[in-house]
Amino acid sequence: MVQSPPKLLTIDEFIANYGDSNSCELIDGELTEMEPTGPHEQVSAFLGRKLNVEIDRLDLPYFIPHRCLIKLLGTTTAFRPDVLVLDQTRLINEPLWQQEPVITSGNSIKLIAEVVSTNWQNDYARKVEDYALLGIPEYWIVDYLGMGGREYIGKPKQPTITICTLREDEYQRQLFQKGDRLISSILPDLQLTAQLIFAASGVFNA
């Protein structure tokens, strides 16, 4: 039996049919189901809360939207990050924002964090490339189960946070494990260790 290839969607079709769903992304026109677990959501929520506290402390014009898509112009790809920090002073330049929570410019984004799940290859490879091309200054890969390949998180594999900082048009990666304090160029005074984030999943003890 020959299986027919999946029907490819345009960006507009995806936004119209799945824009309100938190469980789908569009990658090269293919609908990608996201299946976050409870621990995944615990880590995302913890991270968002800690970042919000620091944003508030510094009185920065940033915020974390509850639901938002990143549309890569000129492609049939739209990502839905787990945690997205936006600069509200730049939203005036976003052509879709007044009608729907869709971002098209990397200038509007300060930081993205993806909490790794079973499709870890997208987080470590595909999104690293696309987010760099978009010009997003900082991208966190939060791998609380140590699922990524050894070429990304080392050997033996263990829970790891990779912070990718944009230098010119490429990301420089730094790995954080166990009690390492995270180093962020966007929030340089952030007092947060890798282990505290891992512990938020309920899978590990801090």
Coordinates of C-alpha atoms in Angstrom, one line a residue:
M1 CA 0.0 0.0 0.0
V2 CA 1.4 3.4 -1.0
Q3 CA 0.9 6.2 1.4
S4 CA 0.1 9.6 -0.1
P5 CA 2.3 12.4 1.2
P6 CA 0.8 14.7 3.8
K7 CA -1.0 17.7 2.4
L8 CA 1.2 20.8 2.7
L9 CA -0.2 23.9 4.3
T10 CA 0.4 27.5 3.5
I11 CA 1.2 29.9 6.4
D12 CA -2.2 31.5 6.0
E13 CA -4.0 28.2 6.1
F14 CA -2.0 27.2 9.2
I15 CA -2.8 30.4 11.0
A16 CA -6.5 30.2 10.1
N17 CA -6.9 26.6 11.2
Y18 CA -4.4 26.2 14.0
G19 CA -3.5 29.7 15.1
D20 CA -5.4 29.3 18.4
S21 CA -3.9 25.9 19.1
N22 CA -0.9 25.6 21.4
S23 CA -0.1 22.1 20.1
C24 CA 1.0 22.6 16.5
E25 CA 3.8 24.2 14.5
L26 CA 4.3 24.4 10.8
I27 CA 7.7 23.3 9.4
D28 CA 8.2 23.5 5.7
G29 CA 4.5 23.3 5.1
E30 CA 4.0 20.2 7.2
L31 CA 1.9 20.3 10.3
T32 CA 3.9 19.2 13.3
E33 CA 2.1 18.0 16.4
M34 CA 3.7 19.1 19.7
E35 CA 3.0 16.7 22.6
P36 CA 4.3 18.3 25.8
T37 CA 4.2 16.3 29.0
G38 CA 3.3 17.6 32.4
P39 CA 6.9 18.0 33.5
H40 CA 7.6 19.9 30.2
E41 CA 4.9 22.4 31.1
Q42 CA 6.2 22.7 34.7
V43 CA 9.7 23.6 33.4
S44 CA 8.2 26.1 30.9
A45 CA 6.1 27.8 33.5
F46 CA 8.9 28.0 36.0
L47 CA 11.2 29.5 33.4
G48 CA 8.6 32.1 32.3
R49 CA 8.0 33.0 36.0
K50 CA 11.7 33.6 36.8
L51 CA 12.2 35.6 33.6
N52 CA 9.2 37.7 34.3
V53 CA 10.5 38.5 37.9
E54 CA 13.8 39.7 36.4
I55 CA 12.1 41.7 33.7
D56 CA 9.8 43.4 36.4
R57 CA 12.8 44.0 38.7
L58 CA 14.6 45.9 36.0
D59 CA 11.5 47.6 34.7
L60 CA 12.3 46.5 31.2
P61 CA 9.8 47.0 28.3
Y62 CA 9.6 43.3 27.8
F63 CA 6.8 40.7 28.2
I64 CA 6.1 37.0 27.7
P65 CA 3.0 36.4 25.6
H66 CA 0.7 33.5 26.5
R67 CA 0.3 32.5 22.9
C68 CA 2.4 33.6 20.0
L69 CA 3.7 32.3 16.6
I70 CA 6.9 33.2 14.9
K71 CA 6.4 33.4 11.2
L72 CA 9.5 33.0 9.0
L73 CA 9.0 35.3 6.1
G74 CA 9.5 33.7 2.7
T75 CA 9.0 30.2 4.0
T76 CA 6.2 27.9 5.0
T77 CA 7.4 27.6 8.6
A78 CA 5.9 29.0 11.8
F79 CA 7.3 28.1 15.2
R80 CA 5.5 28.3 18.6
P81 CA 8.2 28.7 21.3
D82 CA 7.7 27.5 24.8
V83 CA 8.9 30.8 26.2
L84 CA 9.2 34.0 24.2
V85 CA 10.4 37.3 25.5
L86 CA 9.2 40.2 23.3
D87 CA 10.2 43.9 23.3
Q88 CA 6.9 45.8 23.3
T89 CA 8.6 48.9 21.9
R90 CA 9.2 47.1 18.6
L91 CA 5.7 45.8 18.1
I92 CA 4.7 48.9 16.2
N93 CA 6.7 47.5 13.3
E94 CA 5.0 44.1 13.3
P95 CA 2.5 44.0 10.4
L96 CA 0.2 41.3 11.8
W97 CA 0.3 42.0 15.6
Q98 CA -2.8 44.2 15.8
Q99 CA -4.9 41.4 14.3
E100 CA -3.2 38.3 15.7
P101 CA -0.3 37.3 17.9
V102 CA 2.2 36.6 15.1
I103 CA 5.8 37.9 15.0
T104 CA 7.7 38.2 11.8
S105 CA 10.8 40.2 12.8
G106 CA 13.7 39.1 15.0
N107 CA 14.0 42.7 16.1
S108 CA 10.9 42.2 18.2
I109 CA 12.4 39.2 20.1
K110 CA 14.9 39.4 22.9
L111 CA 15.0 35.8 24.0
I112 CA 13.5 32.4 23.1
A113 CA 13.6 29.2 25.2
E114 CA 12.6 25.8 23.9
V115 CA 12.1 23.0 26.4
V116 CA 13.3 19.8 24.8
S117 CA 10.9 17.0 24.1
T118 CA 10.9 13.9 21.9
N119 CA 11.6 15.9 18.7
W120 CA 14.8 17.2 20.2
Q121 CA 16.5 17.4 16.7
N122 CA 14.4 20.4 15.8
D123 CA 15.5 22.3 18.9
Y124 CA 19.2 21.5 18.5
A125 CA 19.5 21.8 14.8
R126 CA 16.6 23.2 12.8
K127 CA 15.6 26.0 15.2
V128 CA 19.2 27.0 15.9
E129 CA 19.7 27.7 12.2
D130 CA 16.3 29.5 11.7
Y131 CA 16.5 31.6 14.8
A132 CA 20.0 32.7 13.9
L133 CA 18.9 33.7 10.4
L134 CA 16.0 35.6 12.0
G135 CA 18.5 37.5 14.1
I136 CA 17.2 36.5 17.6
P137 CA 19.9 37.5 20.0
E138 CA 19.6 34.7 22.5
Y139 CA 18.1 31.2 22.3
W140 CA 18.0 28.7 25.2
I141 CA 17.6 25.0 24.8
V142 CA 16.4 23.5 28.0
D143 CA 17.0 19.8 28.0
Y144 CA 15.9 18.7 31.5
L145 CA 16.0 15.0 30.6
G146 CA 19.3 15.0 28.7
M147 CA 17.7 13.8 25.5
G148 CA 19.9 15.6 23.0
G149 CA 22.6 13.9 21.0
R150 CA 26.1 13.6 22.5
E151 CA 27.4 16.0 19.9
Y152 CA 25.2 18.7 21.6
I153 CA 25.3 17.9 25.3
G154 CA 28.5 15.8 25.7
K155 CA 29.2 12.4 27.1
P156 CA 27.9 11.0 29.4
K157 CA 24.5 12.6 28.5
Q158 CA 22.9 14.6 31.3
P159 CA 20.4 17.4 31.8
T160 CA 21.8 20.4 30.1
I161 CA 20.8 24.0 29.2
T162 CA 22.4 25.4 26.1
I163 CA 22.4 29.1 25.8
C164 CA 23.1 30.2 22.2
T165 CA 24.2 33.9 21.9
L166 CA 24.2 35.5 18.5
R167 CA 27.6 36.7 17.3
E168 CA 27.3 38.4 13.9
D169 CA 25.1 35.8 12.2
E170 CA 26.0 32.6 14.1
Y171 CA 25.3 31.3 17.5
Q172 CA 28.0 30.7 20.1
R173 CA 26.9 27.9 22.4
Q174 CA 27.6 27.6 26.1
L175 CA 26.5 24.5 28.1
F176 CA 25.2 24.7 31.7
Q177 CA 24.7 21.6 33.9
K178 CA 24.0 20.8 37.6
G179 CA 24.7 23.9 39.8
D180 CA 26.0 26.1 37.0
R181 CA 24.6 29.6 37.1
L182 CA 23.2 30.6 33.7
I183 CA 24.9 33.4 31.9
S184 CA 22.5 35.6 29.8
S185 CA 23.5 38.6 27.7
I186 CA 19.9 39.8 27.7
L187 CA 19.5 39.5 31.5
P188 CA 23.1 39.5 32.8
D189 CA 22.1 39.7 36.5
L190 CA 19.8 36.7 36.4
Q191 CA 20.4 34.5 39.4
L192 CA 19.3 31.1 38.2
T193 CA 21.0 27.7 38.1
A194 CA 20.5 24.9 35.7
Q195 CA 19.6 22.5 38.5
L196 CA 16.8 24.8 39.8
I197 CA 15.2 24.7 36.3
F198 CA 15.6 20.9 36.1
A199 CA 14.1 20.5 39.6
A200 CA 11.0 22.4 38.4
S201 CA 10.0 19.3 36.3
G202 CA 9.5 17.3 39.5
V203 CA 11.7 14.6 37.9
F204 CA 14.8 15.5 39.9
N205 CA 15.5 16.8 43.4
A206 CA 17.3 20.1 43.6

